[in-house]
Amino acid sequence: RVELVRGPSSSLYGSEALAGVVNIITSAPQDGWSGSYSVRGGSFGSTDLTAEAQVGLARGGLRLLVNRYASRGYDLTPNSFGQTVPAFSDWTADVRAHAEVTDRLRLSLGVRAALQDQDGGFASFDDQGNEVRFDNEARRVDWRIHPAAQIRLNARLRLRATLYGARYATETQAFRQRDGSLYYEDDFDQRLTRAEVQTDAIWGQRHLTVLGAGMTDER
């Protein structure tokens, strides 16, 4: 299901959720093993391959998804060197797991990783008006991990602790075709770590008190 929370009450989902939250809740794995796969193809040599497996137990569950999306790109200006959209391949893996360790303790884990490789080219002109061609390579790495624990202390008190880590990095290089020399290079690397602890006190059907603390480290 999808929950839409408007206004400051969405701060229950974290310190950066003061205006609203769209909470997408996936279904829990059913009892036993199951799996599925899909294969799609399209224009410009695009392929979309997905495989998913899940297992549901009495007190837990695990889901794994792997996807590969790729294309050979396309060119809207065939008279000039280099494609408008270069060829690329994109791999994504996603793991979701949860376990009811005891009647009072619930653990969950979410892990996602994505890797994209891109190959293209472009051309420029030197001072004499000669065309100079370059090969362009790019890579993107994107991953996140999100473990969480929920402890029911008693009928009224509930404690939740979460840790979120993420990294997003890109690297682009251009090489001159005629001699293979490095012409251009750039790198971007962003890392985020966030830890939060939250205590919920339930007073009745209409009243809830929340007290929490958190730390964010971004580089």
PDB file of N, CA and C in Angstrom, residues 83-163:
ATOM      1  N   GLN A  83      27.385   9.403 -30.163  1.00  0.00           N
ATOM      2  CA  GLN A  83      25.950   9.203 -30.063  1.00  0.00           C
ATOM      3  C   GLN A  83      25.308  10.282 -29.192  1.00  0.00           C
ATOM      4  N   THR A  84      24.032  10.557 -29.491  1.00  0.00           N
ATOM      5  CA  THR A  84      23.276  11.492 -28.655  1.00  0.00           C
ATOM      6  C   THR A  84      23.093  10.912 -27.257  1.00  0.00           C
ATOM      7  N   VAL A  85      22.683   9.660 -27.185  1.00  0.00           N
ATOM      8  CA  VAL A  85      22.603   8.934 -25.915  1.00  0.00           C
ATOM      9  C   VAL A  85      23.527   7.731 -26.022  1.00  0.00           C
ATOM     10  N   PRO A  86      24.557   7.646 -25.194  1.00  0.00           N
ATOM     11  CA  PRO A  86      25.541   6.566 -25.337  1.00  0.00           C
ATOM     12  C   PRO A  86      25.013   5.232 -24.850  1.00  0.00           C
ATOM     13  N   ALA A  87      25.719   4.172 -25.205  1.00  0.00           N
ATOM     14  CA  ALA A  87      25.375   2.834 -24.736  1.00  0.00           C
ATOM     15  C   ALA A  87      25.646   2.729 -23.238  1.00  0.00           C
ATOM     16  N   PHE A  88      24.816   1.951 -22.549  1.00  0.00           N
ATOM     17  CA  PHE A  88      24.984   1.803 -21.108  1.00  0.00           C
ATOM     18  C   PHE A  88      24.437   0.454 -20.658  1.00  0.00           C
ATOM     19  N   SER A  89      24.879   0.017 -19.492  1.00  0.00           N
ATOM     20  CA  SER A  89      24.313  -1.140 -18.807  1.00  0.00           C
ATOM     21  C   SER A  89      24.152  -0.778 -17.341  1.00  0.00           C
ATOM     22  N   ASP A  90      23.030  -1.154 -16.775  1.00  0.00           N
ATOM     23  CA  ASP A  90      22.673  -0.751 -15.415  1.00  0.00           C
ATOM     24  C   ASP A  90      22.247  -1.994 -14.626  1.00  0.00           C
ATOM     25  N   TRP A  91      23.007  -2.322 -13.567  1.00  0.00           N
ATOM     26  CA  TRP A  91      22.697  -3.454 -12.695  1.00  0.00           C
ATOM     27  C   TRP A  91      22.145  -2.942 -11.367  1.00  0.00           C
ATOM     28  N   THR A  92      21.102  -3.593 -10.878  1.00  0.00           N
ATOM     29  CA  THR A  92      20.511  -3.230  -9.589  1.00  0.00           C
ATOM     30  C   THR A  92      20.187  -4.505  -8.812  1.00  0.00           C
ATOM     31  N   ALA A  93      20.524  -4.498  -7.521  1.00  0.00           N
ATOM     32  CA  ALA A  93      20.175  -5.604  -6.622  1.00  0.00           C
ATOM     33  C   ALA A  93      19.528  -5.026  -5.372  1.00  0.00           C
ATOM     34  N   ASP A  94      18.496  -5.691  -4.890  1.00  0.00           N
ATOM     35  CA  ASP A  94      17.768  -5.212  -3.727  1.00  0.00           C
ATOM     36  C   ASP A  94      17.445  -6.395  -2.818  1.00  0.00           C
ATOM     37  N   VAL A  95      17.741  -6.235  -1.521  1.00  0.00           N
ATOM     38  CA  VAL A  95      17.485  -7.287  -0.533  1.00  0.00           C
ATOM     39  C   VAL A  95      16.670  -6.688   0.597  1.00  0.00           C
ATOM     40  N   ARG A  96      15.587  -7.355   0.973  1.00  0.00           N
ATOM     41  CA  ARG A  96      14.765  -6.959   2.116  1.00  0.00           C
ATOM     42  C   ARG A  96      14.587  -8.187   3.018  1.00  0.00           C
ATOM     43  N   ALA A  97      14.796  -7.994   4.311  1.00  0.00           N
ATOM     44  CA  ALA A  97      14.659  -9.102   5.255  1.00  0.00           C
ATOM     45  C   ALA A  97      14.107  -8.582   6.570  1.00  0.00           C
ATOM     46  N   HIS A  98      13.354  -9.412   7.261  1.00  0.00           N
ATOM     47  CA  HIS A  98      12.876  -9.074   8.594  1.00  0.00           C
ATOM     48  C   HIS A  98      12.740 -10.355   9.406  1.00  0.00           C
ATOM     49  N   ALA A  99      12.860 -10.206  10.715  1.00  0.00           N
ATOM     50  CA  ALA A  99      12.774 -11.355  11.611  1.00  0.00           C
ATOM     51  C   ALA A  99      12.137 -10.932  12.924  1.00  0.00           C
ATOM     52  N   GLU A 100      11.156 -11.696  13.364  1.00  0.00           N
ATOM     53  CA  GLU A 100      10.554 -11.508  14.693  1.00  0.00           C
ATOM     54  C   GLU A 100      11.346 -12.392  15.654  1.00  0.00           C
ATOM     55  N   VAL A 101      12.414 -11.818  16.211  1.00  0.00           N
ATOM     56  CA  VAL A 101      13.317 -12.595  17.053  1.00  0.00           C
ATOM     57  C   VAL A 101      12.583 -13.107  18.288  1.00  0.00           C
ATOM     58  N   THR A 102      11.858 -12.240  18.953  1.00  0.00           N
ATOM     59  CA  THR A 102      10.992 -12.604  20.081  1.00  0.00           C
ATOM     60  C   THR A 102       9.682 -11.856  19.907  1.00  0.00           C
ATOM     61  N   ASP A 103       8.770 -12.048  20.854  1.00  0.00           N
ATOM     62  CA  ASP A 103       7.503 -11.322  20.794  1.00  0.00           C
ATOM     63  C   ASP A 103       7.705  -9.830  20.990  1.00  0.00           C
ATOM     64  N   ARG A 104       8.861  -9.424  21.522  1.00  0.00           N
ATOM     65  CA  ARG A 104       9.117  -8.019  21.802  1.00  0.00           C
ATOM     66  C   ARG A 104      10.158  -7.392  20.873  1.00  0.00           C
ATOM     67  N   LEU A 105      10.908  -8.188  20.132  1.00  0.00           N
ATOM     68  CA  LEU A 105      12.007  -7.680  19.316  1.00  0.00           C
ATOM     69  C   LEU A 105      11.798  -8.038  17.853  1.00  0.00           C
ATOM     70  N   ARG A 106      11.852  -6.995  17.000  1.00  0.00           N
ATOM     71  CA  ARG A 106      11.739  -7.173  15.553  1.00  0.00           C
ATOM     72  C   ARG A 106      12.942  -6.512  14.887  1.00  0.00           C
ATOM     73  N   LEU A 107      13.625  -7.250  14.021  1.00  0.00           N
ATOM     74  CA  LEU A 107      14.774  -6.743  13.281  1.00  0.00           C
ATOM     75  C   LEU A 107      14.453  -6.709  11.794  1.00  0.00           C
ATOM     76  N   SER A 108      14.971  -5.709  11.096  1.00  0.00           N
ATOM     77  CA  SER A 108      14.773  -5.612   9.655  1.00  0.00           C
ATOM     78  C   SER A 108      16.039  -5.085   8.999  1.00  0.00           C
ATOM     79  N   LEU A 109      16.178  -5.401   7.725  1.00  0.00           N
ATOM     80  CA  LEU A 109      17.354  -4.987   6.969  1.00  0.00           C
ATOM     81  C   LEU A 109      16.963  -4.739   5.522  1.00  0.00           C
ATOM     82  N   GLY A 110      17.414  -3.601   5.011  1.00  0.00           N
ATOM     83  CA  GLY A 110      17.239  -3.296   3.604  1.00  0.00           C
ATOM     84  C   GLY A 110      18.578  -2.918   2.988  1.00  0.00           C
ATOM     85  N   VAL A 111      18.907  -3.536   1.854  1.00  0.00           N
ATOM     86  CA  VAL A 111      20.166  -3.259   1.157  1.00  0.00           C
ATOM     87  C   VAL A 111      19.861  -3.089  -0.332  1.00  0.00           C
ATOM     88  N   ARG A 112      20.410  -2.039  -0.904  1.00  0.00           N
ATOM     89  CA  ARG A 112      20.239  -1.816  -2.341  1.00  0.00           C
ATOM     90  C   ARG A 112      21.562  -1.363  -2.925  1.00  0.00           C
ATOM     91  N   ALA A 113      21.904  -1.897  -4.094  1.00  0.00           N
ATOM     92  CA  ALA A 113      23.141  -1.518  -4.773  1.00  0.00           C
ATOM     93  C   ALA A 113      22.861  -1.398  -6.269  1.00  0.00           C
ATOM     94  N   ALA A 114      23.440  -0.372  -6.877  1.00  0.00           N
ATOM     95  CA  ALA A 114      23.264  -0.156  -8.317  1.00  0.00           C
ATOM     96  C   ALA A 114      24.601   0.254  -8.924  1.00  0.00           C
ATOM     97  N   LEU A 115      24.853  -0.255 -10.121  1.00  0.00           N
ATOM     98  CA  LEU A 115      26.089   0.031 -10.840  1.00  0.00           C
ATOM     99  C   LEU A 115      25.752   0.277 -12.305  1.00  0.00           C
ATOM    100  N   GLN A 116      26.233   1.395 -12.824  1.00  0.00           N
ATOM    101  CA  GLN A 116      25.998   1.708 -14.232  1.00  0.00           C
ATOM    102  C   GLN A 116      27.330   2.007 -14.919  1.00  0.00           C
ATOM    103  N   ASP A 117      27.509   1.390 -16.087  1.00  0.00           N
ATOM    104  CA  ASP A 117      28.657   1.675 -16.956  1.00  0.00           C
ATOM    105  C   ASP A 117      28.142   2.290 -18.250  1.00  0.00           C
ATOM    106  N   GLN A 118      28.859   3.292 -18.735  1.00  0.00           N
ATOM    107  CA  GLN A 118      28.425   4.024 -19.924  1.00  0.00           C
ATOM    108  C   GLN A 118      29.627   4.258 -20.829  1.00  0.00           C
ATOM    109  N   ASP A 119      29.437   4.024 -22.139  1.00  0.00           N
ATOM    110  CA  ASP A 119      30.502   4.199 -23.121  1.00  0.00           C
ATOM    111  C   ASP A 119      29.980   5.048 -24.272  1.00  0.00           C
ATOM    112  N   GLY A 120      30.710   6.093 -24.592  1.00  0.00           N
ATOM    113  CA  GLY A 120      30.319   6.963 -25.689  1.00  0.00           C
ATOM    114  C   GLY A 120      31.524   7.634 -26.307  1.00  0.00           C
ATOM    115  N   GLY A 121      31.275   8.695 -27.036  1.00  0.00           N
ATOM    116  CA  GLY A 121      32.344   9.432 -27.689  1.00  0.00           C
ATOM    117  C   GLY A 121      31.871  10.791 -28.144  1.00  0.00           C
ATOM    118  N   PHE A 122      32.822  11.666 -28.419  1.00  0.00           N
ATOM    119  CA  PHE A 122      32.505  12.995 -28.922  1.00  0.00           C
ATOM    120  C   PHE A 122      33.705  13.505 -29.711  1.00  0.00           C
ATOM    121  N   ALA A 123      33.510  14.611 -30.410  1.00  0.00           N
ATOM    122  CA  ALA A 123      34.576  15.180 -31.237  1.00  0.00           C
ATOM    123  C   ALA A 123      34.656  16.680 -31.026  1.00  0.00           C
ATOM    124  N   SER A 124      35.850  17.212 -31.159  1.00  0.00           N
ATOM    125  CA  SER A 124      36.064  18.660 -31.140  1.00  0.00           C
ATOM    126  C   SER A 124      37.068  19.004 -32.242  1.00  0.00           C
ATOM    127  N   PHE A 125      37.439  20.263 -32.346  1.00  0.00           N
ATOM    128  CA  PHE A 125      38.348  20.700 -33.411  1.00  0.00           C
ATOM    129  C   PHE A 125      39.533  21.436 -32.796  1.00  0.00           C
ATOM    130  N   ASP A 126      40.720  21.169 -33.340  1.00  0.00           N
ATOM    131  CA  ASP A 126      41.922  21.852 -32.846  1.00  0.00           C
ATOM    132  C   ASP A 126      42.056  23.226 -33.509  1.00  0.00           C
ATOM    133  N   ASP A 127      43.177  23.908 -33.264  1.00  0.00           N
ATOM    134  CA  ASP A 127      43.367  25.264 -33.777  1.00  0.00           C
ATOM    135  C   ASP A 127      43.444  25.305 -35.295  1.00  0.00           C
ATOM    136  N   GLN A 128      43.821  24.184 -35.919  1.00  0.00           N
ATOM    137  CA  GLN A 128      43.905  24.131 -37.388  1.00  0.00           C
ATOM    138  C   GLN A 128      42.587  23.690 -38.027  1.00  0.00           C
ATOM    139  N   GLY A 129      41.552  23.458 -37.237  1.00  0.00           N
ATOM    140  CA  GLY A 129      40.260  23.046 -37.771  1.00  0.00           C
ATOM    141  C   GLY A 129      40.143  21.564 -38.009  1.00  0.00           C
ATOM    142  N   ASN A 130      41.103  20.762 -37.523  1.00  0.00           N
ATOM    143  CA  ASN A 130      41.040  19.323 -37.688  1.00  0.00           C
ATOM    144  C   ASN A 130      40.173  18.694 -36.588  1.00  0.00           C
ATOM    145  N   GLU A 131      39.409  17.700 -36.984  1.00  0.00           N
ATOM    146  CA  GLU A 131      38.547  17.010 -36.019  1.00  0.00           C
ATOM    147  C   GLU A 131      39.392  16.107 -35.116  1.00  0.00           C
ATOM    148  N   VAL A 132      39.138  16.178 -33.820  1.00  0.00           N
ATOM    149  CA  VAL A 132      39.808  15.333 -32.836  1.00  0.00           C
ATOM    150  C   VAL A 132      38.724  14.535 -32.109  1.00  0.00           C
ATOM    151  N   ARG A 133      38.866  13.228 -32.161  1.00  0.00           N
ATOM    152  CA  ARG A 133      37.841  12.361 -31.571  1.00  0.00           C
ATOM    153  C   ARG A 133      38.294  11.824 -30.213  1.00  0.00           C
ATOM    154  N   PHE A 134      37.302  11.633 -29.348  1.00  0.00           N
ATOM    155  CA  PHE A 134      37.554  11.174 -27.988  1.00  0.00           C
ATOM    156  C   PHE A 134      36.594  10.045 -27.637  1.00  0.00           C
ATOM    157  N   ASP A 135      37.080   9.096 -26.844  1.00  0.00           N
ATOM    158  CA  ASP A 135      36.239   8.061 -26.242  1.00  0.00           C
ATOM    159  C   ASP A 135      35.897   8.486 -24.819  1.00  0.00           C
ATOM    160  N   ASN A 136      34.636   8.332 -24.465  1.00  0.00           N
ATOM    161  CA  ASN A 136      34.162   8.776 -23.166  1.00  0.00           C
ATOM    162  C   ASN A 136      33.657   7.567 -22.363  1.00  0.00           C
ATOM    163  N   GLU A 137      34.139   7.435 -21.127  1.00  0.00           N
ATOM    164  CA  GLU A 137      33.719   6.345 -20.241  1.00  0.00           C
ATOM    165  C   GLU A 137      33.200   6.937 -18.939  1.00  0.00           C
ATOM    166  N   ALA A 138      32.122   6.363 -18.441  1.00  0.00           N
ATOM    167  CA  ALA A 138      31.530   6.860 -17.197  1.00  0.00           C
ATOM    168  C   ALA A 138      31.044   5.678 -16.371  1.00  0.00           C
ATOM    169  N   ARG A 139      31.118   5.820 -15.060  1.00  0.00           N
ATOM    170  CA  ARG A 139      30.647   4.790 -14.137  1.00  0.00           C
ATOM    171  C   ARG A 139      29.951   5.468 -12.962  1.00  0.00           C
ATOM    172  N   ARG A 140      28.877   4.840 -12.516  1.00  0.00           N
ATOM    173  CA  ARG A 140      28.133   5.332 -11.351  1.00  0.00           C
ATOM    174  C   ARG A 140      27.931   4.193 -10.369  1.00  0.00           C
ATOM    175  N   VAL A 141      28.232   4.438  -9.117  1.00  0.00           N
ATOM    176  CA  VAL A 141      28.023   3.465  -8.042  1.00  0.00           C
ATOM    177  C   VAL A 141      27.072   4.091  -7.025  1.00  0.00           C
ATOM    178  N   ASP A 142      26.029   3.356  -6.681  1.00  0.00           N
ATOM    179  CA  ASP A 142      25.003   3.881  -5.773  1.00  0.00           C
ATOM    180  C   ASP A 142      24.551   2.740  -4.870  1.00  0.00           C
ATOM    181  N   TRP A 143      24.781   2.865  -3.560  1.00  0.00           N
ATOM    182  CA  TRP A 143      24.329   1.817  -2.652  1.00  0.00           C
ATOM    183  C   TRP A 143      23.812   2.421  -1.354  1.00  0.00           C
ATOM    184  N   ARG A 144      23.005   1.657  -0.656  1.00  0.00           N
ATOM    185  CA  ARG A 144      22.490   2.073   0.640  1.00  0.00           C
ATOM    186  C   ARG A 144      22.226   0.835   1.483  1.00  0.00           C
ATOM    187  N   ILE A 145      22.296   1.002   2.800  1.00  0.00           N
ATOM    188  CA  ILE A 145      22.004  -0.062   3.745  1.00  0.00           C
ATOM    189  C   ILE A 145      21.192   0.532   4.888  1.00  0.00           C
ATOM    190  N   HIS A 146      20.191  -0.213   5.342  1.00  0.00           N
ATOM    191  CA  HIS A 146      19.261   0.346   6.326  1.00  0.00           C
ATOM    192  C   HIS A 146      18.817  -0.747   7.313  1.00  0.00           C
ATOM    193  N   PRO A 147      19.614  -0.998   8.360  1.00  0.00           N
ATOM    194  CA  PRO A 147      19.164  -1.909   9.416  1.00  0.00           C
ATOM    195  C   PRO A 147      18.314  -1.156  10.448  1.00  0.00           C
ATOM    196  N   ALA A 148      17.379  -1.869  11.068  1.00  0.00           N
ATOM    197  CA  ALA A 148      16.511  -1.256  12.071  1.00  0.00           C
ATOM    198  C   ALA A 148      16.108  -2.310  13.094  1.00  0.00           C
ATOM    199  N   ALA A 149      15.835  -1.841  14.302  1.00  0.00           N
ATOM    200  CA  ALA A 149      15.371  -2.709  15.382  1.00  0.00           C
ATOM    201  C   ALA A 149      14.230  -2.020  16.109  1.00  0.00           C
ATOM    202  N   GLN A 150      13.214  -2.797  16.447  1.00  0.00           N
ATOM    203  CA  GLN A 150      12.077  -2.270  17.208  1.00  0.00           C
ATOM    204  C   GLN A 150      11.854  -3.158  18.427  1.00  0.00           C
ATOM    205  N   ILE A 151      11.823  -2.524  19.597  1.00  0.00           N
ATOM    206  CA  ILE A 151      11.671  -3.256  20.858  1.00  0.00           C
ATOM    207  C   ILE A 151      10.414  -2.751  21.562  1.00  0.00           C
ATOM    208  N   ARG A 152       9.524  -3.656  21.909  1.00  0.00           N
ATOM    209  CA  ARG A 152       8.338  -3.304  22.683  1.00  0.00           C
ATOM    210  C   ARG A 152       8.654  -3.523  24.156  1.00  0.00           C
ATOM    211  N   LEU A 153       8.865  -2.422  24.874  1.00  0.00           N
ATOM    212  CA  LEU A 153       9.262  -2.506  26.275  1.00  0.00           C
ATOM    213  C   LEU A 153       8.117  -2.978  27.152  1.00  0.00           C
ATOM    214  N   ASN A 154       6.917  -2.437  26.907  1.00  0.00           N
ATOM    215  CA  ASN A 154       5.705  -2.876  27.602  1.00  0.00           C
ATOM    216  C   ASN A 154       4.515  -2.482  26.742  1.00  0.00           C
ATOM    217  N   ALA A 155       3.336  -2.511  27.304  1.00  0.00           N
ATOM    218  CA  ALA A 155       2.139  -2.238  26.523  1.00  0.00           C
ATOM    219  C   ALA A 155       2.081  -0.796  26.033  1.00  0.00           C
ATOM    220  N   ARG A 156       2.805   0.132  26.694  1.00  0.00           N
ATOM    221  CA  ARG A 156       2.720   1.540  26.338  1.00  0.00           C
ATOM    222  C   ARG A 156       3.991   2.099  25.700  1.00  0.00           C
ATOM    223  N   LEU A 157       5.130   1.481  25.938  1.00  0.00           N
ATOM    224  CA  LEU A 157       6.400   2.019  25.473  1.00  0.00           C
ATOM    225  C   LEU A 157       6.994   1.170  24.360  1.00  0.00           C
ATOM    226  N   ARG A 158       7.501   1.860  23.348  1.00  0.00           N
ATOM    227  CA  ARG A 158       8.109   1.188  22.207  1.00  0.00           C
ATOM    228  C   ARG A 158       9.381   1.943  21.822  1.00  0.00           C
ATOM    229  N   LEU A 159      10.465   1.220  21.596  1.00  0.00           N
ATOM    230  CA  LEU A 159      11.760   1.801  21.256  1.00  0.00           C
ATOM    231  C   LEU A 159      12.162   1.360  19.860  1.00  0.00           C
ATOM    232  N   ARG A 160      12.607   2.342  19.047  1.00  0.00           N
ATOM    233  CA  ARG A 160      13.043   2.035  17.690  1.00  0.00           C
ATOM    234  C   ARG A 160      14.419   2.643  17.452  1.00  0.00           C
ATOM    235  N   ALA A 161      15.298   1.873  16.843  1.00  0.00           N
ATOM    236  CA  ALA A 161      16.643   2.341  16.498  1.00  0.00           C
ATOM    237  C   ALA A 161      16.905   2.009  15.035  1.00  0.00           C
ATOM    238  N   THR A 162      17.392   2.983  14.292  1.00  0.00           N
ATOM    239  CA  THR A 162      17.658   2.795  12.869  1.00  0.00           C
ATOM    240  C   THR A 162      19.028   3.354  12.520  1.00  0.00           C
ATOM    241  N   LEU A 163      19.646   2.736  11.533  1.00  0.00           N
ATOM    242  CA  LEU A 163      20.920   3.194  10.985  1.00  0.00           C
ATOM    243  C   LEU A 163      20.780   3.208   9.469  1.00  0.00           C
TER     244      LEU A 163
END
